[in-house]
Each structure stands twice: as C-alpha cells, then as structure tokens.
Amino acid sequence: MTDQFSVENRVVAITGGSGQLGRRFTSALISRGARVAVLDLEPPGASTAESKSDDMLFVKTDVTRRESLTRALGEISDRWDTPHALINNAALDSPPGSPASENGPFEDFPLESWTRALDVNLTGAFLACQVLGGAMAEAGRGSIVNVSSIYGVVSPDQRIYEYRRADGDTFFKPVAYSASKSGLLNLTRYLATYWAPRGVRVNTLTLGGVFNNQDPRFLEGYCAHVPLGRMADEREYEGPILFLCSDASSYMTGSNLVVDGGWTAW
Ligand SMILES: NC(=O)c1ccc[n+]([C@@H]2O[C@H](COP(=O)([O-])OP(=O)(O)OC[C@H]3O[C@@H](n4cnc5c(N)ncnc54)[C@H](O)[C@@H]3O)[C@@H](O)[C@H]2O)c1
C-alpha cells in the first residue's frame, strides 16, 4: 500500500528555513526522506542534526531579490531536481519583545518598517513563486505552501498587549504583518487557479502563535483567546506541512488550512 503522506525523495525548498518553525519543518521533512533546500539569509546553525545531513542544502538567499532566488533554484536543480514543493515561510514579524520604533501607534508607523515587512512577507513570496514556482509549473508538478498567520485572517486583538502599554510602552501589534499575511491569501488563490492546468497546487497554511517562552502576561492574554487554552507546540505544525507537501492533499488547491487552536472560531 502506498503512503499518501510520503515525502520520500521529494525536493522541498523552504524560505526562512533557519528560523524557529523553518528548522522544525526542515527536520520533519528530512526525517521522512525528503531533501530540503533551506533558503535563508542565515544558516540554520551548526548544532542541528539536519545541517550535517546530505539531505539538507543551505543556500544563502534573500527572498526580496529575484537574482538571489534564481541562483538558489540553479543550485537546487544542479544538486537534486526542480523542487516538488516550495514553502514560503520567510517573514519579518514584530513579536512582543521588539523595539518601540516597530510597534508604535498606527498613525506614526514608519513607512520603512511597512516596506521592509511587505518586501519580505509578500513580495518575497511573490518572487519565490515566480522563480521556483515557475520552474515547478515548467516541470508540470508541485505544491506551494504560503505560510500565513491568524493575524492575516483577523485583526490582532490589541487588548492582549495592554500589559506593554501599562508598562509605559506605546505598543500596538503593527499593521504591516497583518496586511502582508493577508495578501498571501489571495496570492494563493490567484496562483492556484493560474497553475491548476499545469499541475502545481497552491495553498495557504495559517498558523496560530507558537509557545516560545513569552512573557507570562502575554501568555495569559493570548491563551484566554484560544478555545484550546494554550499556544501551539511547534511540533503540532509538522503534520499540516507533511500533508500539504505530499499527495495526501492532492485534491486541495486555493485553500487556507487554518491551524490555530480555534483562535479564529469565535
Ligand atoms: N512563530 C509563530 O508564533 C508564528 C505564528 C503564526 C505564523 N507564523 C509564521 O510562520 C513563519 C515562520 O515563523 P518563525 O516564527 O519561524 O519566524 P523566525 O523569525 O524564527 O524565522 C524567520 C526566518 O526568515 C528569515 N528571513 C528574514 N528575511 C529574509 C529574507 N529577506 N530572505 C530570506 N530569509 C529571510 C530569517 O533569517 C529567519 O530565519 C512565518 O511566516 C511566520 O509569519 C509564525
């Protein structure tokens, strides 16, 4: 019997593969037989088991630059094959601990911060789809996963950051992250219909917040908002990635798979 969830011998390119979730996705895919190209500004860190594996290829890549992605595609194709899957995972966020200049009131939110986030989160995915997705369409097969966030589906609830304002910061979860993550939803739909005749499926994976030793006051506010009552353990996102990169999702395109503990359900 064939395993529909198999990613054995698949070539997967993941942008932002050196970050918290990128490393998790990379190791989940490699441990199930995939070959993974990590496209990131930074290497994943020598301590990870995958970094010593022949099944991982790090290609220093800036997703905001088309020529950097073209070079990455060349390296991946020379070493293995045209990717079977592309995970657009690189992003700039402003987590609760980031500097005040990134998290002020909307009226004063710096244009440079807006442009930087849009460049990486949305334009980076657009360019990676053009370059790597274009090659996948040429090859006549593939699956693209655009990683979004609950804040791309609904607005952040600024009340859960009240503790920062009580401390004297003017913290608001910024608009650029939400707007860029929301843009991915329709980049997905557009490309799903555009590339369906050429065998490339395109879906969004919308994720809720991952536990990462955040401030207990943030955790209290965040978790009260989640029907399951907690943040995600990063391992809980391995299943959705394997599903979307494998034939288990072969009839799925143009969709948004929401894995958020129920955050968007009420
Ligand atoms: N961690 C969460 O709680 C959470 C929740 C919802 C959605 N997400 C989404 O999951 C994805 C991964 O999040 P994470 O927490 O692992 O983020 P992270 O900050 O740990 O990793 C992001 C990675 O992107 C890379 N990157 C940044 N700019 C780049 C560029 N120009 N070119 C190439 N790489 C670049 C960084 O070097 C970093 O390795 C993101 O799309 C994020 O929006 C995360």
PDB file of C-alpha atoms and ligand atoms in Angstrom:
ATOM      1  CA  MET A   1       0.000   0.000   0.000  1.00  0.00           C
ATOM      2  CA  THR A   2       1.411   3.445  -0.830  1.00  0.00           C
ATOM      3  CA  ASP A   3       1.682   6.023   1.904  1.00  0.00           C
ATOM      4  CA  GLN A   4      -0.201   9.111   0.730  1.00  0.00           C
ATOM      5  CA  PHE A   5       1.695  11.222   3.236  1.00  0.00           C
ATOM      6  CA  SER A   6       5.108  10.156   1.931  1.00  0.00           C
ATOM      7  CA  VAL A   7       7.635  12.850   1.059  1.00  0.00           C
ATOM      8  CA  GLU A   8      10.372  10.310   0.317  1.00  0.00           C
ATOM      9  CA  ASN A   9      12.835  11.700  -2.261  1.00  0.00           C
ATOM     10  CA  ARG A  10      10.815  14.872  -2.715  1.00  0.00           C
ATOM     11  CA  VAL A  11      12.840  18.045  -3.124  1.00  0.00           C
ATOM     12  CA  VAL A  12      11.464  20.788  -0.895  1.00  0.00           C
ATOM     13  CA  ALA A  13      12.629  24.422  -0.914  1.00  0.00           C
ATOM     14  CA  ILE A  14      11.814  26.371   2.214  1.00  0.00           C
ATOM     15  CA  THR A  15      12.411  30.093   2.603  1.00  0.00           C
ATOM     16  CA  GLY A  16      13.246  31.262   6.106  1.00  0.00           C
ATOM     17  CA  GLY A  17      14.233  27.668   6.832  1.00  0.00           C
ATOM     18  CA  SER A  18      16.709  28.711   9.533  1.00  0.00           C
ATOM     19  CA  GLY A  19      14.072  30.225  11.824  1.00  0.00           C
ATOM     20  CA  GLN A  20      12.123  28.648  14.655  1.00  0.00           C
ATOM     21  CA  LEU A  21       9.456  26.934  12.533  1.00  0.00           C
ATOM     22  CA  GLY A  22      11.658  26.589   9.454  1.00  0.00           C
ATOM     23  CA  ARG A  23      14.099  24.367  11.369  1.00  0.00           C
ATOM     24  CA  ARG A  24      11.196  22.281  12.661  1.00  0.00           C
ATOM     25  CA  PHE A  25       9.704  21.874   9.162  1.00  0.00           C
ATOM     26  CA  THR A  26      13.131  21.020   7.729  1.00  0.00           C
ATOM     27  CA  SER A  27      13.813  18.306  10.282  1.00  0.00           C
ATOM     28  CA  ALA A  28      10.289  16.854   9.931  1.00  0.00           C
ATOM     29  CA  LEU A  29      10.686  16.608   6.161  1.00  0.00           C
ATOM     30  CA  ILE A  30      14.230  15.200   6.226  1.00  0.00           C
ATOM     31  CA  SER A  31      13.360  12.581   8.830  1.00  0.00           C
ATOM     32  CA  ARG A  32      10.708  11.330   6.399  1.00  0.00           C
ATOM     33  CA  GLY A  33      13.061  11.051   3.450  1.00  0.00           C
ATOM     34  CA  ALA A  34      12.761  14.453   1.751  1.00  0.00           C
ATOM     35  CA  ARG A  35      15.692  16.534   0.548  1.00  0.00           C
ATOM     36  CA  VAL A  36      15.356  20.077   1.792  1.00  0.00           C
ATOM     37  CA  ALA A  37      16.917  23.286   0.477  1.00  0.00           C
ATOM     38  CA  VAL A  38      16.983  25.980   3.146  1.00  0.00           C
ATOM     39  CA  LEU A  39      16.797  29.439   1.550  1.00  0.00           C
ATOM     40  CA  ASP A  40      17.633  31.988   4.210  1.00  0.00           C
ATOM     41  CA  LEU A  41      19.896  34.941   4.953  1.00  0.00           C
ATOM     42  CA  GLU A  42      21.430  32.924   7.794  1.00  0.00           C
ATOM     43  CA  PRO A  43      22.460  29.253   8.029  1.00  0.00           C
ATOM     44  CA  PRO A  44      20.330  27.069  10.312  1.00  0.00           C
ATOM     45  CA  GLY A  45      23.054  26.644  12.947  1.00  0.00           C
ATOM     46  CA  ALA A  46      25.742  24.004  13.089  1.00  0.00           C
ATOM     47  CA  SER A  47      24.157  22.267  16.061  1.00  0.00           C
ATOM     48  CA  THR A  48      21.137  20.988  14.166  1.00  0.00           C
ATOM     49  CA  ALA A  49      21.360  17.351  13.076  1.00  0.00           C
ATOM     50  CA  GLU A  50      19.979  18.259   9.656  1.00  0.00           C
ATOM     51  CA  SER A  51      22.809  20.709   8.959  1.00  0.00           C
ATOM     52  CA  LYS A  52      25.169  17.719   8.773  1.00  0.00           C
ATOM     53  CA  SER A  53      22.826  15.722   6.584  1.00  0.00           C
ATOM     54  CA  ASP A  54      23.396  15.234   2.852  1.00  0.00           C
ATOM     55  CA  ASP A  55      19.666  15.757   2.549  1.00  0.00           C
ATOM     56  CA  MET A  56      19.930  19.405   3.571  1.00  0.00           C
ATOM     57  CA  LEU A  57      21.308  22.118   1.337  1.00  0.00           C
ATOM     58  CA  PHE A  58      21.687  25.628   2.716  1.00  0.00           C
ATOM     59  CA  VAL A  59      21.626  28.319   0.042  1.00  0.00           C
ATOM     60  CA  LYS A  60      22.199  31.838   1.294  1.00  0.00           C
ATOM     61  CA  THR A  61      19.230  33.629  -0.242  1.00  0.00           C
ATOM     62  CA  ASP A  62      17.497  36.956   0.063  1.00  0.00           C
ATOM     63  CA  VAL A  63      13.855  36.416  -0.941  1.00  0.00           C
ATOM     64  CA  THR A  64      13.472  40.092  -1.799  1.00  0.00           C
ATOM     65  CA  ARG A  65      15.949  39.691  -4.672  1.00  0.00           C
ATOM     66  CA  ARG A  66      14.952  37.814  -7.786  1.00  0.00           C
ATOM     67  CA  GLU A  67      18.541  37.066  -8.819  1.00  0.00           C
ATOM     68  CA  SER A  68      19.232  35.522  -5.418  1.00  0.00           C
ATOM     69  CA  LEU A  69      16.257  33.173  -5.871  1.00  0.00           C
ATOM     70  CA  THR A  70      17.338  32.348  -9.423  1.00  0.00           C
ATOM     71  CA  ARG A  71      20.778  31.380  -8.110  1.00  0.00           C
ATOM     72  CA  ALA A  72      19.150  29.232  -5.415  1.00  0.00           C
ATOM     73  CA  LEU A  73      16.985  27.445  -7.987  1.00  0.00           C
ATOM     74  CA  GLY A  74      20.111  26.726 -10.041  1.00  0.00           C
ATOM     75  CA  GLU A  75      21.910  25.196  -7.044  1.00  0.00           C
ATOM     76  CA  ILE A  76      18.910  23.063  -6.085  1.00  0.00           C
ATOM     77  CA  SER A  77      18.354  21.816  -9.632  1.00  0.00           C
ATOM     78  CA  ASP A  78      22.069  21.039 -10.128  1.00  0.00           C
ATOM     79  CA  ARG A  79      22.242  19.098  -6.876  1.00  0.00           C
ATOM     80  CA  TRP A  80      18.861  17.331  -6.973  1.00  0.00           C
ATOM     81  CA  ASP A  81      15.947  18.334  -9.187  1.00  0.00           C
ATOM     82  CA  THR A  82      13.398  21.085  -9.716  1.00  0.00           C
ATOM     83  CA  PRO A  83      11.635  21.363  -6.329  1.00  0.00           C
ATOM     84  CA  HIS A  84       8.497  19.315  -5.823  1.00  0.00           C
ATOM     85  CA  ALA A  85       7.405  21.672  -3.053  1.00  0.00           C
ATOM     86  CA  LEU A  86       8.046  25.288  -2.106  1.00  0.00           C
ATOM     87  CA  ILE A  87       7.274  26.560   1.383  1.00  0.00           C
ATOM     88  CA  ASN A  88       7.118  30.360   1.546  1.00  0.00           C
ATOM     89  CA  ASN A  89       7.908  30.683   5.219  1.00  0.00           C
ATOM     90  CA  ALA A  90      10.363  33.633   5.498  1.00  0.00           C
ATOM     91  CA  ALA A  91       8.863  36.579   7.323  1.00  0.00           C
ATOM     92  CA  LEU A  92       9.552  39.616   9.448  1.00  0.00           C
ATOM     93  CA  ASP A  93       7.330  39.917  12.476  1.00  0.00           C
ATOM     94  CA  SER A  94       7.325  42.267  15.441  1.00  0.00           C
ATOM     95  CA  PRO A  95       6.970  39.960  18.415  1.00  0.00           C
ATOM     96  CA  PRO A  96       6.002  41.334  21.841  1.00  0.00           C
ATOM     97  CA  GLY A  97       9.667  41.969  22.775  1.00  0.00           C
ATOM     98  CA  SER A  98      10.638  44.077  19.727  1.00  0.00           C
ATOM     99  CA  PRO A  99      11.683  47.760  19.847  1.00  0.00           C
ATOM    100  CA  ALA A 100       9.181  50.587  20.280  1.00  0.00           C
ATOM    101  CA  SER A 101      10.026  52.084  16.840  1.00  0.00           C
ATOM    102  CA  GLU A 102       8.455  48.994  15.228  1.00  0.00           C
ATOM    103  CA  ASN A 103       5.362  48.937  17.392  1.00  0.00           C
ATOM    104  CA  GLY A 104       4.065  52.463  17.786  1.00  0.00           C
ATOM    105  CA  PRO A 105       0.553  53.690  17.088  1.00  0.00           C
ATOM    106  CA  PHE A 106      -0.748  53.168  13.540  1.00  0.00           C
ATOM    107  CA  GLU A 107      -0.683  56.908  12.794  1.00  0.00           C
ATOM    108  CA  ASP A 108       3.106  57.006  13.269  1.00  0.00           C
ATOM    109  CA  PHE A 109       4.030  53.556  11.984  1.00  0.00           C
ATOM    110  CA  PRO A 110       7.214  54.127   9.937  1.00  0.00           C
ATOM    111  CA  LEU A 111       6.911  53.688   6.189  1.00  0.00           C
ATOM    112  CA  GLU A 112      10.319  51.953   6.186  1.00  0.00           C
ATOM    113  CA  SER A 113       9.023  49.294   8.603  1.00  0.00           C
ATOM    114  CA  TRP A 114       5.913  48.812   6.468  1.00  0.00           C
ATOM    115  CA  THR A 115       8.001  48.472   3.291  1.00  0.00           C
ATOM    116  CA  ARG A 116      10.500  46.093   4.907  1.00  0.00           C
ATOM    117  CA  ALA A 117       7.761  43.740   6.142  1.00  0.00           C
ATOM    118  CA  LEU A 118       5.833  43.846   2.850  1.00  0.00           C
ATOM    119  CA  ASP A 119       9.065  43.229   0.905  1.00  0.00           C
ATOM    120  CA  VAL A 120       9.922  40.041   2.786  1.00  0.00           C
ATOM    121  CA  ASN A 121       6.486  38.683   3.695  1.00  0.00           C
ATOM    122  CA  LEU A 122       4.573  39.323   0.492  1.00  0.00           C
ATOM    123  CA  THR A 123       6.939  40.384  -2.293  1.00  0.00           C
ATOM    124  CA  GLY A 124       9.375  37.646  -1.203  1.00  0.00           C
ATOM    125  CA  ALA A 125       6.651  35.028  -1.644  1.00  0.00           C
ATOM    126  CA  PHE A 126       5.653  36.561  -4.984  1.00  0.00           C
ATOM    127  CA  LEU A 127       9.239  36.379  -6.257  1.00  0.00           C
ATOM    128  CA  ALA A 128       9.814  32.848  -4.938  1.00  0.00           C
ATOM    129  CA  CYS A 129       6.610  31.768  -6.704  1.00  0.00           C
ATOM    130  CA  GLN A 130       7.764  33.405  -9.925  1.00  0.00           C
ATOM    131  CA  VAL A 131      11.194  31.788  -9.881  1.00  0.00           C
ATOM    132  CA  LEU A 132      10.758  28.418  -8.132  1.00  0.00           C
ATOM    133  CA  GLY A 133       7.026  28.047  -8.755  1.00  0.00           C
ATOM    134  CA  GLY A 134       7.619  28.917 -12.414  1.00  0.00           C
ATOM    135  CA  ALA A 135      10.135  26.060 -12.659  1.00  0.00           C
ATOM    136  CA  MET A 136       7.660  23.733 -10.950  1.00  0.00           C
ATOM    137  CA  ALA A 137       4.977  24.689 -13.496  1.00  0.00           C
ATOM    138  CA  GLU A 138       7.501  24.014 -16.232  1.00  0.00           C
ATOM    139  CA  ALA A 139       8.102  20.563 -14.715  1.00  0.00           C
ATOM    140  CA  GLY A 140       4.320  20.053 -14.588  1.00  0.00           C
ATOM    141  CA  ARG A 141       4.026  19.233 -10.898  1.00  0.00           C
ATOM    142  CA  GLY A 142       4.397  20.647  -7.413  1.00  0.00           C
ATOM    143  CA  SER A 143       2.880  22.030  -4.255  1.00  0.00           C
ATOM    144  CA  ILE A 144       3.354  25.547  -2.898  1.00  0.00           C
ATOM    145  CA  VAL A 145       2.606  26.368   0.724  1.00  0.00           C
ATOM    146  CA  ASN A 146       2.300  30.027   1.705  1.00  0.00           C
ATOM    147  CA  VAL A 147       2.673  30.337   5.465  1.00  0.00           C
ATOM    148  CA  SER A 148       0.310  32.939   6.898  1.00  0.00           C
ATOM    149  CA  SER A 149      -0.904  33.783  10.363  1.00  0.00           C
ATOM    150  CA  ILE A 150      -4.139  34.262  12.260  1.00  0.00           C
ATOM    151  CA  TYR A 151      -3.265  37.965  12.040  1.00  0.00           C
ATOM    152  CA  GLY A 152      -3.617  37.694   8.257  1.00  0.00           C
ATOM    153  CA  VAL A 153      -7.174  36.381   8.666  1.00  0.00           C
ATOM    154  CA  VAL A 154      -8.449  38.520  11.534  1.00  0.00           C
ATOM    155  CA  SER A 155      -7.088  41.640  13.185  1.00  0.00           C
ATOM    156  CA  PRO A 156      -4.746  41.324  16.140  1.00  0.00           C
ATOM    157  CA  ASP A 157      -6.603  41.897  19.387  1.00  0.00           C
ATOM    158  CA  GLN A 158      -4.671  44.881  20.733  1.00  0.00           C
ATOM    159  CA  ARG A 159      -6.091  44.223  24.210  1.00  0.00           C
ATOM    160  CA  ILE A 160      -3.687  41.321  24.764  1.00  0.00           C
ATOM    161  CA  TYR A 161      -0.779  43.789  24.517  1.00  0.00           C
ATOM    162  CA  GLU A 162      -2.290  46.052  27.186  1.00  0.00           C
ATOM    163  CA  TYR A 163       0.375  44.920  29.656  1.00  0.00           C
ATOM    164  CA  ARG A 164       3.028  46.592  27.461  1.00  0.00           C
ATOM    165  CA  ARG A 165       1.127  49.893  27.498  1.00  0.00           C
ATOM    166  CA  ALA A 166       0.655  49.574  31.259  1.00  0.00           C
ATOM    167  CA  ASP A 167       4.481  49.393  31.453  1.00  0.00           C
ATOM    168  CA  GLY A 168       4.689  52.748  29.634  1.00  0.00           C
ATOM    169  CA  ASP A 169       5.408  51.433  26.082  1.00  0.00           C
ATOM    170  CA  THR A 170       3.237  52.602  23.216  1.00  0.00           C
ATOM    171  CA  PHE A 171       2.969  49.036  21.903  1.00  0.00           C
ATOM    172  CA  PHE A 172       0.493  48.065  19.204  1.00  0.00           C
ATOM    173  CA  LYS A 173       0.859  44.905  17.149  1.00  0.00           C
ATOM    174  CA  PRO A 174       1.780  46.507  13.817  1.00  0.00           C
ATOM    175  CA  VAL A 175      -0.298  46.695  10.682  1.00  0.00           C
ATOM    176  CA  ALA A 176       2.400  45.582   8.222  1.00  0.00           C
ATOM    177  CA  TYR A 177       2.484  41.992   9.450  1.00  0.00           C
ATOM    178  CA  SER A 178      -1.309  41.664   9.190  1.00  0.00           C
ATOM    179  CA  ALA A 179      -1.581  43.305   5.783  1.00  0.00           C
ATOM    180  CA  SER A 180       1.273  41.264   4.303  1.00  0.00           C
ATOM    181  CA  LYS A 181      -0.004  37.961   5.704  1.00  0.00           C
ATOM    182  CA  SER A 182      -3.477  38.754   4.424  1.00  0.00           C
ATOM    183  CA  GLY A 183      -2.053  39.407   0.951  1.00  0.00           C
ATOM    184  CA  LEU A 184      -0.774  35.827   0.867  1.00  0.00           C
ATOM    185  CA  LEU A 185      -4.345  34.523   0.962  1.00  0.00           C
ATOM    186  CA  ASN A 186      -5.146  35.910  -2.455  1.00  0.00           C
ATOM    187  CA  LEU A 187      -1.698  35.330  -3.904  1.00  0.00           C
ATOM    188  CA  THR A 188      -2.540  31.700  -3.101  1.00  0.00           C
ATOM    189  CA  ARG A 189      -5.959  31.786  -4.770  1.00  0.00           C
ATOM    190  CA  TYR A 190      -4.665  33.613  -7.826  1.00  0.00           C
ATOM    191  CA  LEU A 191      -1.837  31.148  -8.425  1.00  0.00           C
ATOM    192  CA  ALA A 192      -3.965  28.099  -7.585  1.00  0.00           C
ATOM    193  CA  THR A 193      -6.285  28.868 -10.465  1.00  0.00           C
ATOM    194  CA  TYR A 194      -3.490  30.093 -12.733  1.00  0.00           C
ATOM    195  CA  TRP A 195      -1.333  26.989 -12.301  1.00  0.00           C
ATOM    196  CA  ALA A 196      -4.002  24.304 -11.834  1.00  0.00           C
ATOM    197  CA  PRO A 197      -3.781  23.302 -15.525  1.00  0.00           C
ATOM    198  CA  ARG A 198      -0.011  22.850 -15.103  1.00  0.00           C
ATOM    199  CA  GLY A 199      -0.139  20.554 -12.093  1.00  0.00           C
ATOM    200  CA  VAL A 200       1.019  22.992  -9.404  1.00  0.00           C
ATOM    201  CA  ARG A 201      -1.178  23.222  -6.318  1.00  0.00           C
ATOM    202  CA  VAL A 202      -1.030  26.331  -4.131  1.00  0.00           C
ATOM    203  CA  ASN A 203      -2.404  26.595  -0.591  1.00  0.00           C
ATOM    204  CA  THR A 204      -2.091  28.827   2.433  1.00  0.00           C
ATOM    205  CA  LEU A 205      -1.196  27.408   5.832  1.00  0.00           C
ATOM    206  CA  THR A 206      -2.481  29.767   8.516  1.00  0.00           C
ATOM    207  CA  LEU A 207      -0.874  29.288  11.902  1.00  0.00           C
ATOM    208  CA  GLY A 208      -1.598  30.459  15.419  1.00  0.00           C
ATOM    209  CA  GLY A 209       1.094  31.579  17.857  1.00  0.00           C
ATOM    210  CA  VAL A 210       3.797  29.157  18.962  1.00  0.00           C
ATOM    211  CA  PHE A 211       4.974  28.880  22.552  1.00  0.00           C
ATOM    212  CA  ASN A 212       8.478  30.326  22.810  1.00  0.00           C
ATOM    213  CA  ASN A 213       8.885  31.317  26.468  1.00  0.00           C
ATOM    214  CA  GLN A 214       6.962  34.560  26.003  1.00  0.00           C
ATOM    215  CA  ASP A 215       6.255  36.976  28.865  1.00  0.00           C
ATOM    216  CA  PRO A 216       3.753  35.319  31.244  1.00  0.00           C
ATOM    217  CA  ARG A 217       1.481  38.374  30.951  1.00  0.00           C
ATOM    218  CA  PHE A 218       1.379  37.939  27.171  1.00  0.00           C
ATOM    219  CA  LEU A 219       0.710  34.216  27.570  1.00  0.00           C
ATOM    220  CA  GLU A 220      -2.202  34.884  29.914  1.00  0.00           C
ATOM    221  CA  GLY A 221      -3.895  37.272  27.482  1.00  0.00           C
ATOM    222  CA  TYR A 222      -3.147  35.158  24.402  1.00  0.00           C
ATOM    223  CA  CYS A 223      -4.236  31.829  25.854  1.00  0.00           C
ATOM    224  CA  ALA A 224      -7.518  33.265  27.154  1.00  0.00           C
ATOM    225  CA  HIS A 225      -8.292  33.953  23.479  1.00  0.00           C
ATOM    226  CA  VAL A 226      -7.718  30.373  22.307  1.00  0.00           C
ATOM    227  CA  PRO A 227     -10.525  27.830  22.682  1.00  0.00           C
ATOM    228  CA  LEU A 228      -7.886  25.130  23.310  1.00  0.00           C
ATOM    229  CA  GLY A 229      -6.467  27.414  26.010  1.00  0.00           C
ATOM    230  CA  ARG A 230      -2.794  27.396  25.004  1.00  0.00           C
ATOM    231  CA  MET A 231      -0.251  28.361  22.358  1.00  0.00           C
ATOM    232  CA  ALA A 232       0.894  25.748  19.843  1.00  0.00           C
ATOM    233  CA  ASP A 233       3.792  23.412  20.410  1.00  0.00           C
ATOM    234  CA  GLU A 234       5.854  23.822  17.214  1.00  0.00           C
ATOM    235  CA  ARG A 235       5.738  20.038  16.675  1.00  0.00           C
ATOM    236  CA  GLU A 236       1.988  20.371  16.099  1.00  0.00           C
ATOM    237  CA  TYR A 237       2.703  22.077  12.767  1.00  0.00           C
ATOM    238  CA  GLU A 238       4.681  19.166  11.317  1.00  0.00           C
ATOM    239  CA  GLY A 239       1.515  17.248  10.325  1.00  0.00           C
ATOM    240  CA  PRO A 240      -0.001  20.114   8.299  1.00  0.00           C
ATOM    241  CA  ILE A 241       3.293  20.691   6.444  1.00  0.00           C
ATOM    242  CA  LEU A 242       3.646  16.998   5.582  1.00  0.00           C
ATOM    243  CA  PHE A 243       0.016  16.931   4.476  1.00  0.00           C
ATOM    244  CA  LEU A 244       0.425  19.921   2.162  1.00  0.00           C
ATOM    245  CA  CYS A 245       3.784  18.796   0.707  1.00  0.00           C
ATOM    246  CA  SER A 246       2.595  15.245  -0.009  1.00  0.00           C
ATOM    247  CA  ASP A 247      -0.056  13.604  -2.181  1.00  0.00           C
ATOM    248  CA  ALA A 248      -2.350  13.424   0.854  1.00  0.00           C
ATOM    249  CA  SER A 249      -3.522  16.899  -0.206  1.00  0.00           C
ATOM    250  CA  SER A 250      -3.695  16.091  -3.948  1.00  0.00           C
ATOM    251  CA  TYR A 251      -7.279  17.419  -4.338  1.00  0.00           C
ATOM    252  CA  MET A 252      -6.587  20.612  -2.414  1.00  0.00           C
ATOM    253  CA  THR A 253      -5.675  23.874  -4.072  1.00  0.00           C
ATOM    254  CA  GLY A 254      -6.538  27.535  -3.473  1.00  0.00           C
ATOM    255  CA  SER A 255      -7.422  26.714   0.125  1.00  0.00           C
ATOM    256  CA  ASN A 256      -6.475  28.019   3.518  1.00  0.00           C
ATOM    257  CA  LEU A 257      -5.647  25.371   6.116  1.00  0.00           C
ATOM    258  CA  VAL A 258      -6.129  27.069   9.495  1.00  0.00           C
ATOM    259  CA  VAL A 259      -4.323  25.501  12.459  1.00  0.00           C
ATOM    260  CA  ASP A 260      -4.812  27.899  15.350  1.00  0.00           C
ATOM    261  CA  GLY A 261      -6.263  26.119  18.385  1.00  0.00           C
ATOM    262  CA  GLY A 262      -9.586  27.720  17.463  1.00  0.00           C
ATOM    263  CA  TRP A 263      -8.454  31.384  17.662  1.00  0.00           C
ATOM    264  CA  THR A 264     -10.471  32.381  14.568  1.00  0.00           C
ATOM    265  CA  ALA A 265     -13.521  30.284  15.524  1.00  0.00           C
ATOM    266  CA  TRP A 266     -15.123  32.822  17.858  1.00  0.00           C
TER     267      TRP A 266
HETATM  268  N1  LIG B   1       6.171  31.636  15.402  1.00  0.00           N
HETATM  269  C1  LIG B   1       4.883  31.912  15.439  1.00  0.00           C
HETATM  270  O1  LIG B   1       4.278  32.022  16.536  1.00  0.00           O
HETATM  271  C2  LIG B   1       4.099  32.060  14.177  1.00  0.00           C
HETATM  272  C3  LIG B   1       2.702  32.195  14.238  1.00  0.00           C
HETATM  273  C4  LIG B   1       1.966  32.335  13.073  1.00  0.00           C
HETATM  274  C5  LIG B   1       2.633  32.344  11.842  1.00  0.00           C
HETATM  275  N2  LIG B   1       3.989  32.232  11.826  1.00  0.00           N
HETATM  276  C6  LIG B   1       4.638  32.267  10.526  1.00  0.00           C
HETATM  277  O2  LIG B   1       5.494  31.157  10.400  1.00  0.00           O
HETATM  278  C7  LIG B   1       6.628  31.509   9.623  1.00  0.00           C
HETATM  279  C8  LIG B   1       7.909  31.172  10.383  1.00  0.00           C
HETATM  280  O3  LIG B   1       7.904  31.911  11.618  1.00  0.00           O
HETATM  281  P1  LIG B   1       9.084  31.781  12.680  1.00  0.00           P
HETATM  282  O4  LIG B   1       8.495  32.056  13.991  1.00  0.00           O
HETATM  283  O5  LIG B   1       9.842  30.525  12.453  1.00  0.00           O
HETATM  284  O6  LIG B   1       9.969  33.048  12.275  1.00  0.00           O
HETATM  285  P2  LIG B   1      11.513  33.304  12.552  1.00  0.00           P
HETATM  286  O7  LIG B   1      11.665  34.771  12.741  1.00  0.00           O
HETATM  287  O8  LIG B   1      12.036  32.393  13.613  1.00  0.00           O
HETATM  288  O9  LIG B   1      12.188  32.879  11.169  1.00  0.00           O
HETATM  289  C9  LIG B   1      12.075  33.662  10.012  1.00  0.00           C
HETATM  290  C10 LIG B   1      13.265  33.350   9.114  1.00  0.00           C
HETATM  291  O10 LIG B   1      13.141  34.144   7.925  1.00  0.00           O
HETATM  292  C11 LIG B   1      14.433  34.556   7.568  1.00  0.00           C
HETATM  293  N3  LIG B   1      14.390  35.755   6.705  1.00  0.00           N
HETATM  294  C12 LIG B   1      14.066  37.020   7.045  1.00  0.00           C
HETATM  295  N4  LIG B   1      14.220  37.839   5.997  1.00  0.00           N
HETATM  296  C13 LIG B   1      14.621  37.064   4.957  1.00  0.00           C
HETATM  297  C14 LIG B   1      14.972  37.339   3.604  1.00  0.00           C
HETATM  298  N5  LIG B   1      14.917  38.592   3.106  1.00  0.00           N
HETATM  299  N6  LIG B   1      15.362  36.308   2.821  1.00  0.00           N
HETATM  300  C15 LIG B   1      15.429  35.049   3.317  1.00  0.00           C
HETATM  301  N7  LIG B   1      15.132  34.723   4.597  1.00  0.00           N
HETATM  302  C16 LIG B   1      14.743  35.739   5.403  1.00  0.00           C
HETATM  303  C17 LIG B   1      15.135  34.848   8.888  1.00  0.00           C
HETATM  304  O11 LIG B   1      16.552  34.847   8.744  1.00  0.00           O
HETATM  305  C18 LIG B   1      14.616  33.706   9.755  1.00  0.00           C
HETATM  306  O12 LIG B   1      15.477  32.581   9.731  1.00  0.00           O
HETATM  307  C19 LIG B   1       6.482  32.996   9.291  1.00  0.00           C
HETATM  308  O13 LIG B   1       5.916  33.137   8.018  1.00  0.00           O
HETATM  309  C20 LIG B   1       5.517  33.490  10.350  1.00  0.00           C
HETATM  310  O14 LIG B   1       4.796  34.620   9.940  1.00  0.00           O
HETATM  311  C21 LIG B   1       4.721  32.090  12.936  1.00  0.00           C
END
